XYZ file of C-alpha atoms in Angstrom:
656
model
C 37.769 53.599 -111.213
C 34.967 54.351 -108.914
C 35.579 53.295 -105.349
C 32.979 53.255 -102.640
C 34.186 53.099 -99.052
C 31.878 52.020 -96.227
C 32.775 52.507 -92.650
C 32.261 49.185 -90.831
C 34.008 50.162 -87.703
C 30.886 49.977 -85.577
C 29.918 46.648 -87.077
C 33.335 45.214 -86.419
C 33.268 46.591 -82.941
C 29.878 44.994 -82.417
C 31.119 41.704 -83.813
C 34.134 41.848 -81.561
C 31.858 42.651 -78.613
C 29.583 39.809 -79.495
C 32.465 37.411 -79.764
C 33.808 38.697 -76.519
C 30.408 38.318 -74.834
C 29.991 34.857 -76.316
C 33.373 33.885 -74.957
C 32.481 35.250 -71.561
C 29.071 33.569 -71.686
C 30.620 30.252 -72.686
C 33.188 30.496 -69.907
C 30.449 31.348 -67.466
C 28.324 28.398 -68.625
C 31.270 26.072 -68.483
C 32.035 27.232 -64.952
C 28.478 26.716 -63.684
C 28.005 23.736 -61.345
C 24.813 22.750 -63.180
C 24.678 20.578 -66.309
C 23.609 22.566 -69.420
C 22.709 21.466 -72.941
C 21.637 23.435 -76.048
C 19.632 21.979 -78.939
C 18.794 23.536 -82.280
C 15.428 23.855 -83.975
C 15.751 20.444 -85.584
C 16.659 18.774 -82.323
C 20.367 18.571 -82.947
C 22.356 18.927 -79.753
C 24.761 21.759 -80.313
C 26.370 22.181 -76.908
C 26.997 20.284 -73.703
C 28.951 21.960 -70.918
C 31.714 20.123 -69.019
C 29.475 19.663 -65.937
C 26.954 17.806 -68.113
C 29.664 15.445 -69.383
C 31.025 15.002 -65.829
C 27.629 14.413 -64.267
C 26.049 12.030 -66.750
C 29.165 10.628 -68.440
C 27.970 11.068 -72.037
C 30.337 12.652 -74.569
C 28.948 15.060 -77.200
C 29.518 12.626 -80.073
C 27.273 10.072 -78.283
C 24.342 12.490 -78.190
C 24.038 14.071 -81.613
C 20.248 14.451 -81.309
C 17.664 14.924 -78.598
C 16.199 11.527 -79.420
C 19.542 9.944 -78.594
C 19.384 11.654 -75.169
C 15.895 10.328 -74.463
C 16.920 6.828 -75.518
C 19.949 6.734 -73.256
C 18.740 8.820 -70.302
C 15.371 7.037 -69.998
C 15.857 3.389 -71.022
C 12.481 2.297 -69.654
C 9.996 2.779 -72.536
C 7.066 3.677 -70.303
C 9.010 6.188 -68.270
C 10.648 7.565 -71.467
C 7.246 8.194 -73.039
C 6.040 9.938 -69.900
C 9.081 12.204 -69.897
C 8.782 12.885 -73.622
C 5.117 13.841 -73.245
C 6.004 16.205 -70.407
C 8.848 17.712 -72.488
C 6.714 18.341 -75.571
C 3.910 19.795 -73.441
C 6.404 22.080 -71.786
C 7.869 23.248 -75.122
C 4.412 23.984 -76.476
C 3.495 25.936 -73.345
C 6.738 27.887 -73.521
C 6.073 28.837 -77.163
C 2.608 30.108 -76.297
C 3.487 31.917 -73.055
C 7.055 32.837 -73.807
C 8.214 31.449 -70.461
C 10.377 28.578 -69.347
C 9.059 25.314 -67.913
C 10.245 22.830 -65.255
C 10.327 19.042 -65.016
C 10.814 18.015 -61.382
C 12.730 14.985 -60.162
C 13.640 13.414 -63.475
C 15.329 10.068 -62.926
C 18.236 10.084 -65.456
C 20.282 6.981 -66.225
C 23.973 7.819 -66.605
C 26.425 6.241 -68.963
C 27.738 3.943 -66.175
C 24.201 2.795 -65.348
C 23.798 4.897 -62.204
C 20.572 6.825 -61.813
C 20.666 10.466 -60.813
C 17.778 12.713 -59.934
C 17.630 16.220 -61.344
C 15.182 19.084 -61.698
C 15.105 20.153 -65.407
C 14.570 23.839 -66.256
C 14.017 24.513 -70.015
C 13.775 27.786 -71.912
C 13.389 28.730 -75.604
C 15.984 31.166 -76.887
C 15.019 31.999 -80.435
C 14.874 28.721 -82.284
C 17.114 26.991 -79.772
C 16.231 25.088 -76.590
C 18.232 25.538 -73.416
C 18.097 22.784 -70.756
C 19.584 23.232 -67.264
C 19.870 20.171 -65.027
C 20.026 20.807 -61.244
C 21.331 17.619 -59.650
C 19.411 16.823 -56.443
C 20.555 13.212 -56.097
C 22.441 13.725 -52.832
C 19.597 15.742 -51.389
C 17.039 13.100 -52.330
C 19.288 10.389 -50.902
C 19.563 12.332 -47.646
C 15.818 12.835 -47.643
C 15.316 9.144 -48.271
C 17.692 8.315 -45.438
C 15.894 10.758 -43.175
C 12.584 9.248 -44.149
C 13.959 5.788 -43.538
C 15.376 6.919 -40.198
C 12.074 8.570 -39.362
C 10.214 5.430 -40.290
C 12.630 3.366 -38.257
C 12.306 5.824 -35.389
C 8.534 5.665 -35.667
C 8.754 1.885 -35.682
C 11.064 2.052 -32.675
C 8.751 4.470 -30.893
C 5.800 2.294 -31.749
C 7.697 -0.742 -30.484
C 8.717 1.025 -27.284
C 5.184 2.325 -26.874
C 3.860 -1.191 -27.269
C 6.412 -2.386 -24.714
C 5.414 0.394 -22.324
C 1.741 -0.413 -22.842
C 2.508 -4.072 -22.182
C 4.566 -3.134 -19.119
C 1.772 -0.827 -17.932
C -0.790 -3.573 -18.437
C 1.496 -6.007 -16.636
C 1.971 -3.552 -13.780
C -1.775 -2.905 -13.608
C -2.370 -6.644 -13.684
C 0.168 -7.067 -10.890
C -1.528 -4.281 -8.933
C -4.891 -5.899 -9.495
C -3.447 -9.233 -8.403
C -1.937 -7.549 -5.351
C -5.245 -5.892 -4.556
C -7.049 -9.214 -4.904
C -4.394 -10.862 -2.743
C -4.662 -8.153 -0.104
C -8.453 -8.351 -0.183
C -8.315 -12.127 0.229
C -5.716 -11.893 2.983
C -7.791 -9.203 4.672
C -10.771 -11.516 4.676
C -8.828 -14.633 5.648
C -6.912 -12.931 8.492
C -9.570 -10.667 9.912
C -12.349 -13.273 9.872
C -10.738 -15.683 12.400
C -9.401 -12.704 14.363
C -12.980 -11.459 14.605
C -13.955 -14.744 16.253
C -10.980 -14.584 18.650
C -11.652 -11.038 19.791
C -15.417 -11.421 19.779
C -15.620 -14.603 21.839
C -13.028 -13.381 24.346
C -15.134 -10.257 24.784
C -18.260 -12.371 25.248
C -16.459 -14.490 27.850
C -15.304 -11.350 29.672
C -18.952 -10.276 29.952
C -19.725 -13.358 32.036
C -20.184 -12.905 35.763
C -18.744 -16.264 36.884
C -15.176 -15.629 35.763
C -12.346 -15.835 38.222
C -10.061 -12.804 38.465
C -7.130 -14.692 36.951
C -9.200 -15.927 34.011
C -10.469 -12.412 33.396
C -6.885 -11.130 33.342
C -5.916 -13.812 30.863
C -8.836 -12.922 28.616
C -7.867 -9.259 28.831
C -4.338 -10.098 27.692
C -5.645 -12.240 24.829
C -8.000 -9.475 23.786
C -5.335 -6.769 23.889
C -2.847 -8.964 22.048
C -5.462 -9.711 19.424
C -6.181 -6.018 19.074
C -2.469 -5.372 18.600
C -2.329 -8.129 15.970
C -5.255 -6.467 14.237
C -3.284 -3.225 14.147
C -0.354 -4.997 12.530
C -2.625 -6.601 9.958
C -4.084 -3.209 9.152
C -0.570 -1.851 8.602
C 0.280 -4.740 6.288
C -2.903 -4.209 4.305
C -1.997 -0.515 3.936
C 1.329 -1.435 2.317
C 0.151 -0.187 -1.053
C -0.174 3.317 0.411
C 3.290 3.071 1.937
C 4.809 2.041 -1.403
C 3.056 4.925 -3.140
C 4.320 7.390 -0.547
C 0.764 8.387 0.378
C 0.661 7.051 3.916
C -0.407 9.632 6.461
C -0.226 9.583 10.212
C -3.062 10.476 12.517
C -2.939 13.009 15.326
C -5.633 12.026 17.799
C -5.929 12.481 21.577
C -4.368 9.595 23.468
C -3.497 8.612 27.026
C 0.225 7.853 27.116
C 0.047 6.144 30.509
C -2.632 3.733 29.310
C -0.729 2.900 26.145
C 2.555 2.310 27.954
C 0.825 0.327 30.698
C -0.881 -1.984 28.218
C 2.356 -2.503 26.286
C 4.313 -3.268 29.453
C 1.642 -5.716 30.600
C 1.634 -7.406 27.219
C 5.437 -7.690 27.080
C 5.892 -8.686 30.742
C 4.837 -12.269 30.089
C 7.512 -12.663 27.415
C 10.100 -11.181 29.760
C 9.093 -13.528 32.592
C 9.372 -16.534 30.303
C 13.046 -15.652 29.711
C 13.728 -14.779 33.323
C 14.231 -11.090 32.552
C 13.211 -8.055 34.547
C 11.075 -5.547 32.639
C 11.328 -2.070 34.139
C 9.606 1.234 33.448
C 11.193 4.565 34.317
C 8.986 7.600 33.790
C 9.939 11.211 34.357
C 7.456 13.413 36.176
C 7.777 15.917 33.311
C 6.258 13.508 30.780
C 2.718 14.614 29.841
C 0.042 11.995 30.171
C -2.396 13.230 27.538
C -0.928 14.077 24.146
C -1.985 14.147 20.546
C -0.334 11.606 18.243
C -0.615 8.422 16.207
C -1.458 5.698 18.711
C -1.195 2.786 16.295
C 2.272 3.596 15.035
C 3.547 4.635 18.462
C 2.400 1.275 19.814
C 4.026 -0.595 16.951
C 7.349 1.181 17.422
C 7.452 0.537 21.187
C 6.338 -3.084 20.850
C 8.967 -3.668 18.177
C 11.803 -2.144 20.209
C 10.794 -3.916 23.428
C 10.255 -7.187 21.577
C 13.730 -6.989 20.042
C 15.298 -6.172 23.400
C 13.620 -9.152 25.076
C 14.417 -11.464 22.173
C 18.144 -10.689 22.091
C 18.718 -10.406 25.861
C 19.480 -13.626 27.749
C 19.866 -12.231 31.287
C 19.424 -8.993 33.132
C 16.931 -6.188 32.565
C 15.038 -4.497 29.754
C 14.101 -0.916 30.612
C 11.647 1.465 28.968
C 12.294 5.115 29.842
C 9.983 8.027 29.211
C 11.340 11.548 29.359
C 10.441 15.031 28.190
C 12.485 17.621 26.336
C 12.172 20.796 24.337
C 10.553 23.992 25.488
C 6.977 25.105 26.116
C 6.559 26.071 22.477
C 7.928 22.821 21.100
C 7.643 19.978 23.637
C 9.240 16.664 22.767
C 8.742 13.111 23.984
C 11.955 11.166 24.658
C 11.727 7.378 24.625
C 14.492 4.893 25.361
C 14.613 1.094 25.326
C 17.762 -0.191 27.014
C 18.802 -3.806 27.491
C 21.681 -5.796 28.969
C 22.051 -7.951 25.880
C 25.081 -8.736 23.696
C 25.272 -5.283 22.123
C 25.741 -4.321 18.494
C 29.077 -4.011 16.694
C 30.001 -0.630 15.188
C 29.648 -1.740 11.508
C 26.182 -3.137 12.245
C 25.038 -0.009 14.078
C 25.399 1.947 10.844
C 23.144 -0.446 8.920
C 20.767 -1.684 11.613
C 17.858 0.484 10.399
C 18.151 -0.721 6.787
C 15.601 -3.259 5.512
C 16.534 -6.961 5.734
C 19.690 -6.193 7.737
C 20.540 -8.033 10.952
C 23.721 -7.790 12.963
C 25.949 -10.745 13.665
C 24.605 -10.983 17.215
C 21.072 -11.048 15.790
C 21.604 -13.546 12.993
C 21.002 -16.514 15.276
C 17.500 -15.228 16.006
C 14.609 -15.632 13.677
C 13.257 -12.528 11.989
C 12.930 -10.664 8.709
C 15.090 -7.679 9.536
C 12.217 -5.328 8.697
C 11.196 -4.236 12.181
C 13.751 -1.473 12.779
C 13.377 -0.212 9.202
C 9.631 0.128 9.744
C 10.271 1.840 13.097
C 12.515 4.407 11.446
C 9.954 5.030 8.711
C 7.157 5.583 11.231
C 9.265 7.757 13.556
C 10.388 9.963 10.677
C 6.805 10.090 9.419
C 5.802 11.501 12.811
C 8.520 14.144 12.516
C 10.942 12.507 14.934
C 14.368 10.909 15.010
C 15.535 7.429 16.021
C 19.010 6.172 16.816
C 21.031 3.579 18.710
C 24.079 3.515 20.951
C 25.677 0.211 21.848
C 28.879 -1.561 22.807
C 29.622 -5.244 22.382
C 28.951 -7.058 25.625
C 27.460 -3.926 27.241
C 23.903 -3.963 25.867
C 22.099 -1.533 23.568
C 20.063 1.639 23.924
C 17.576 2.652 21.234
C 16.319 6.211 21.563
C 13.469 8.169 19.953
C 12.952 11.925 19.930
C 9.377 12.875 18.942
C 7.600 16.231 18.778
C 4.264 16.106 20.605
C 1.206 18.253 21.133
C 0.154 18.385 24.770
C -3.609 18.391 25.259
C -5.127 21.160 27.348
C -7.872 20.788 29.896
C -10.632 21.704 27.444
C -9.617 18.986 25.033
C -9.463 16.434 27.835
C -12.862 17.463 29.110
C -14.299 17.050 25.643
C -12.937 13.536 25.202
C -15.548 10.816 25.062
C -15.970 8.472 27.986
C -17.165 4.916 27.748
C -20.964 4.853 28.064
C -20.758 1.691 30.107
C -21.257 -1.983 29.364
C -24.592 -2.918 27.757
C -26.643 -5.093 30.095
C -29.856 -5.398 28.088
C -32.690 -3.582 26.334
C -34.741 -0.997 28.175
C -38.477 -1.794 28.438
C -41.260 -0.333 26.288
C -39.498 -0.956 22.959
C -40.465 -2.996 19.917
C -39.348 -6.597 19.738
C -36.408 -5.787 17.565
C -35.772 -8.303 14.768
C -32.226 -8.461 13.408
C -31.081 -10.503 10.414
C -27.419 -11.568 10.239
C -26.136 -12.340 6.730
C -22.822 -14.161 7.216
C -21.293 -17.214 5.540
C -18.757 -17.868 8.329
C -20.545 -19.913 11.036
C -18.191 -18.678 13.782
C -18.855 -15.027 12.985
C -22.608 -15.589 12.699
C -22.629 -17.447 16.031
C -20.570 -14.733 17.740
C -22.745 -11.846 16.570
C -25.948 -13.794 17.173
C -25.062 -14.638 20.767
C -23.973 -11.070 21.444
C -27.316 -9.707 20.217
C -29.446 -12.409 21.844
C -27.672 -11.871 25.186
C -29.215 -8.395 25.456
C -32.686 -9.292 24.160
C -32.756 -9.054 20.333
C -34.556 -11.567 18.110
C -32.036 -12.940 15.650
C -32.104 -14.947 12.442
C -29.208 -15.776 10.113
C -28.681 -16.272 6.391
C -25.579 -17.798 4.792
C -25.766 -16.079 1.373
C -27.403 -13.226 -0.497
C -30.312 -15.254 -1.844
C -31.199 -16.547 1.629
C -30.951 -12.969 2.917
C -33.586 -11.799 0.433
C -35.838 -14.742 1.277
C -35.484 -14.137 5.032
C -36.219 -10.440 4.567
C -39.405 -11.138 2.625
C -40.597 -13.760 5.118
C -39.573 -12.116 8.421
C -39.308 -8.347 7.708
C -36.416 -7.563 10.101
C -35.823 -4.076 11.456
C -32.071 -4.299 10.900
C -29.738 -6.321 8.640
C -26.074 -6.974 9.336
C -24.743 -7.671 5.828
C -21.376 -9.258 5.106
C -19.956 -8.032 1.812
C -18.266 -11.254 0.736
C -20.884 -14.007 0.748
C -21.609 -16.778 -1.787
C -24.300 -17.037 -4.471
C -25.113 -13.305 -4.304
C -22.706 -10.889 -2.640
C -23.762 -8.414 0.013
C -23.662 -5.396 -2.304
C -26.063 -6.907 -4.836
C -28.266 -8.380 -2.094
C -28.585 -4.900 -0.568
C -29.585 -3.401 -3.929
C -32.299 -6.011 -4.381
C -33.654 -5.627 -0.837
C -33.908 -1.856 -1.312
C -36.345 -2.253 -4.233
C -38.605 -4.679 -2.347
C -41.663 -3.582 -0.380
C -40.455 -1.835 2.774
C -36.851 -2.218 1.648
C -36.244 1.494 1.742
C -36.998 1.699 5.469
C -34.974 -1.242 6.777
C -31.564 -0.346 8.174
C -28.671 -2.229 6.564
C -25.115 -2.038 7.841
C -22.124 -3.772 6.301
C -19.981 -5.940 8.551
C -16.947 -6.768 6.469
C -13.316 -7.794 6.733
C -12.432 -5.498 3.837
C -10.437 -2.373 4.670
C -10.306 -0.748 1.238
C -11.800 2.730 0.933
C -13.126 2.191 -2.589
C -15.120 -0.819 -1.402
C -16.604 1.262 1.408
C -17.841 3.769 -1.166
C -19.295 0.955 -3.265
C -21.205 -0.437 -0.278
C -22.619 2.934 0.719
C -23.603 3.634 -2.877
C -25.463 0.309 -2.993
C -27.748 1.516 -0.186
C -26.016 0.450 3.034
C -26.453 2.873 5.926
C -23.079 2.261 7.568
C -19.952 0.122 7.284
C -18.265 -1.638 10.218
C -15.128 -3.718 9.966
C -14.159 -7.057 11.402
C -12.990 -7.719 14.010
C -15.708 -5.687 15.692
C -16.123 -4.650 19.313
C -19.435 -5.104 21.049
C -19.647 -1.365 21.707
C -19.362 -0.723 17.943
C -22.288 -3.073 17.300
C -24.486 -1.574 19.996
C -23.482 1.980 19.071
C -24.483 1.411 15.447
C -27.863 0.018 16.525
C -28.421 3.037 18.768
C -27.462 5.435 15.991
C -29.391 3.898 13.092
C -32.293 2.135 14.767
C -32.854 4.226 17.908
C -32.444 1.255 20.247
C -32.237 2.158 23.957
C -29.972 0.068 26.183
C -29.598 -0.440 29.893
C -25.905 0.054 30.681
C -23.648 -0.595 33.635
C -22.792 2.606 35.462
C -19.251 3.940 35.116
C -17.359 6.532 37.094
C -16.813 7.183 40.802
C -20.319 6.131 41.821
C -20.276 2.818 39.961
C -20.444 -0.345 42.062
C -17.174 -2.201 42.536
C -16.470 -5.342 40.569
C -17.321 -8.580 42.396
C -14.435 -10.128 44.297
C -13.676 -13.782 44.813
C -15.456 -15.297 47.890
C -13.344 -15.618 51.045
C -12.750 -18.871 52.878
C -15.228 -19.616 55.651
C -13.144 -20.216 58.800
C -15.996 -22.104 60.425
C -16.268 -24.441 57.440
C -12.516 -25.017 57.533
C -12.688 -25.783 61.249
C -15.372 -28.388 60.548
C -13.005 -30.365 58.301
C -11.130 -33.351 59.800
C -7.845 -32.241 61.365
C -5.867 -34.802 59.344
C -7.312 -33.442 56.081
C -6.423 -29.870 57.075
C -2.886 -30.967 58.017
C -2.372 -32.878 54.760
C -3.620 -29.887 52.760
C -1.251 -27.554 54.630
C 1.692 -29.913 53.951
C 0.778 -30.116 50.239
C 0.623 -26.311 50.041
C 4.018 -26.066 51.724
C 5.529 -28.486 49.176
C 3.569 -26.892 46.257
C 2.436 -30.381 45.267
C -0.338 -29.415 42.842
C -1.480 -32.975 42.173
C -1.878 -33.677 45.877
C -3.581 -30.300 46.415
C -6.084 -31.171 43.696
C -6.788 -34.583 45.225
C -7.267 -33.134 48.723
C -9.655 -30.446 47.389
C -11.743 -33.228 45.849
C -11.986 -34.770 49.348
C -13.093 -31.403 50.706
C -15.723 -31.109 47.933
C -17.131 -34.475 49.002
C -17.554 -33.168 52.546
C -18.523 -29.520 51.838
C -19.346 -28.581 48.219
C -19.349 -24.811 48.815
C -16.027 -24.818 50.669
C -14.556 -27.103 48.015
C -15.670 -24.710 45.255
C -13.979 -21.779 47.040
C -10.763 -23.768 47.515
C -10.920 -24.871 43.863
C -11.313 -21.236 42.762
C -8.280 -20.185 44.808
C -6.225 -23.111 43.489
C -7.155 -22.264 39.903
C -6.020 -18.710 40.624
C -2.772 -20.065 42.196
C -3.712 -18.311 45.436
C -1.854 -20.883 47.532
C -0.730 -18.185 49.967
C -4.321 -17.319 50.864
C -5.194 -20.967 51.436
C -2.094 -21.503 53.579
C -2.782 -18.355 55.608
C -6.310 -19.545 56.358
C -5.049 -22.969 57.439
C -2.272 -21.442 59.580
C -4.928 -19.299 61.218
C -6.831 -22.469 62.060
C -3.654 -24.008 63.551
C -3.025 -20.834 65.590
C -6.560 -20.941 66.996
C -6.078 -24.597 67.875
C -2.739 -23.918 69.625
C -4.206 -21.078 71.625
C -7.101 -23.293 72.667
C -4.662 -25.979 73.808
C -2.554 -23.440 75.755
C -5.615 -22.050 77.481
C -6.581 -25.540 78.539
C -3.081 -26.263 79.828
C -2.949 -22.998 81.777
C -6.276 -23.849 83.299
C -4.777 -27.148 84.457
C -1.626 -25.369 85.755
C 0.597 -27.242 83.328
C 2.041 -24.250 81.351
C 2.820 -20.608 82.114
C 1.255 -17.815 80.029
C 2.885 -17.260 76.582
C 3.686 -13.813 75.129
C 2.641 -13.732 71.519
C-alpha cells in the first residue's frame, strides 16, 4: 500500500477565510442602505439584497433574468429601449476601459406601480455584473417642490411687481392729474386776481381820487396781495407733502407787516363791534430777517380766528422780545375775550380737521391752526395755547429771529418812485401784448399806454407771429397759456424769423411751477414774470431788458406832499341862502344822509364848485368838517348881530 499525503492546511485555511470574507461581505451588502443586484454572465440574476426587495418590492423569484427586470422596471417600451441602449453601451465601455459606469436619474416602476428615481452605478467583477441603485426619489421630490415653490414665488414676485408697477403708474397718473389740476387752478385763480390787483393799482394812480376812496383801494389791494400769498401756498402743497418746503430768510420791516395786518383785520373787528388792540414792547426789533409770507399767514390766521370766535370785548396782538444778544427771540401773542377752549380740545386744537366744541358752530376746515404749527416749527419756533372756558384764549408763538444791523438796512432797496411817463429823446417804443384774457390784455395795455408806449395785442400764438412780422415790436409780453399756438412755441418761431433774435420777449404767466419757468427760458424768453403783476415789476423789466428810461415821482424827505382835499370856501358858504344853510346844518345834526344829499344838489345848482367840495366831503363821511364850517358861519352871524345890538345900546358886551 502506497499512501501519499498532501498537506491542504493552507488551502483549507484559505477556503475558510474566503467563506468568512464572503459571509462578512454578504452581511455588509445586506446592511447597506442602497439596493444591490448581481447578475451572471448569461444575465441570470444571482443576488438581490434586502434593500432592493424593500425599495422596489420585487422578490428574487420574480426576477430570474435581467430581461425580466427591464420588462417590469421600465414598462414603457420607448423608455425601456432607451435604458437598455444606455445599459449595453455602459457594459461595453466598462469592458474596454475596465471601469464602472453610471446611469443618472433612472425612473424605475416598482411592483406596486409607484415610480422611484435612482442613480445606477454598474461595475464588472469578473464575468458578473454588479448594479448599485442610489435612491434619490425624496431628494428629487424636494427639488421639484423647491422648483415649484420658486416658480410660484417668481410668479408671486412678478404679480407683486406688476401690481407695484400698476400702483406706481396710478400714482404717477394721479400726480400728473394733480399737477394739471394745480396748473389749471393756478391759471384760473391768478388770472382774475391779476385783474383785481392791476385795476386797483391803476385806479390808485389817478389824481382825482378822494382820500377815502384811495384808502379803500389800498385795503383791496393789500387784501388781494394776501389772497395771492395764500394761493401761492396752496399751489406749493406738493412740496409740503414731499417734505421739501423751505422757508425764506429775507430782510423785513416788522412794523410795516404788523401795521398792514392790523389795518386789514380792523374792518372785520369793527363789523362785529370788537376792539382790536396792539401792544408792542420797546425791546421788539423793527427790522429782522425772516419769512414774511408765512409770518403774515400765521398772524392773519390767529387774529382771524380770534375775531371769528369772539362775540364781545377785545382782541389783542402783543409783540415782545426774549432771549439774549446771541439768540434773540420774537414773542407773539393773540389774546381774545371769547368763549375759551376746553381742556380736551386744547390738546388736539393744532391737529388737522379738529375743531373744539365752541368752534363747531363756526364755519371752517379746521386746517388753519395745523398749518400755523407747521409753519412755526418750520421757522424753528414753538406755538401753544392757554385758555379757560368763559375766560378767552391766548395763543403764543416763540420764534428765533436774526436782527438786521445798520449795514444791512442801509443796503436795502428803496422804491424808485412811481412811474409818471417816458423821458424824452427815446425811440417810440412798440410793445406787443400776447394775451387771450381780454381783462388782462386791457389792464396791461392801459398801464403801458398811460406812460407813453405804443401797444398792440394778439389773442393767440398765430396772431402774435403775424403781428410781429407786420409791426416789428421792440418788446413782446407773452402769455404761456394761449390758444391755437402756446406762448412757448410762438416764442420759438419768432426767434427764427428775421430780427427775431433781437426782440425782447418776456413771459407773463399765471403758472408758478419751476419746471415751466425753465421750459420758457429754454424756448428763448428773456425773463419770466408771474400774474398778478405789479406795475413796478412791469416797468422794472422794461428798464432791465429794453433800456427804457422813465420819469418817476420823487420819494424821500424832499418829495412833494400828496394833494389834500380842497377846503370849504367860507365866502361861498356865506353866499348861500340862510334857510339852505340852516336846513343843511339840521340834516348834519340828524345824520340824515338822504336829506344831506338832496340839499347838496340844491347847493350844486347855485354854486357848482362849492357843491363839488361838499359832495366830496359827504362821500368821505366828513360830516364833522361840514358842520364845523356851518357853525363857524352861524358864529360870525351871531357876532355881527351882537355888534349891531351893542351899537344900538340894546345889549351889553358878551364874554366869549
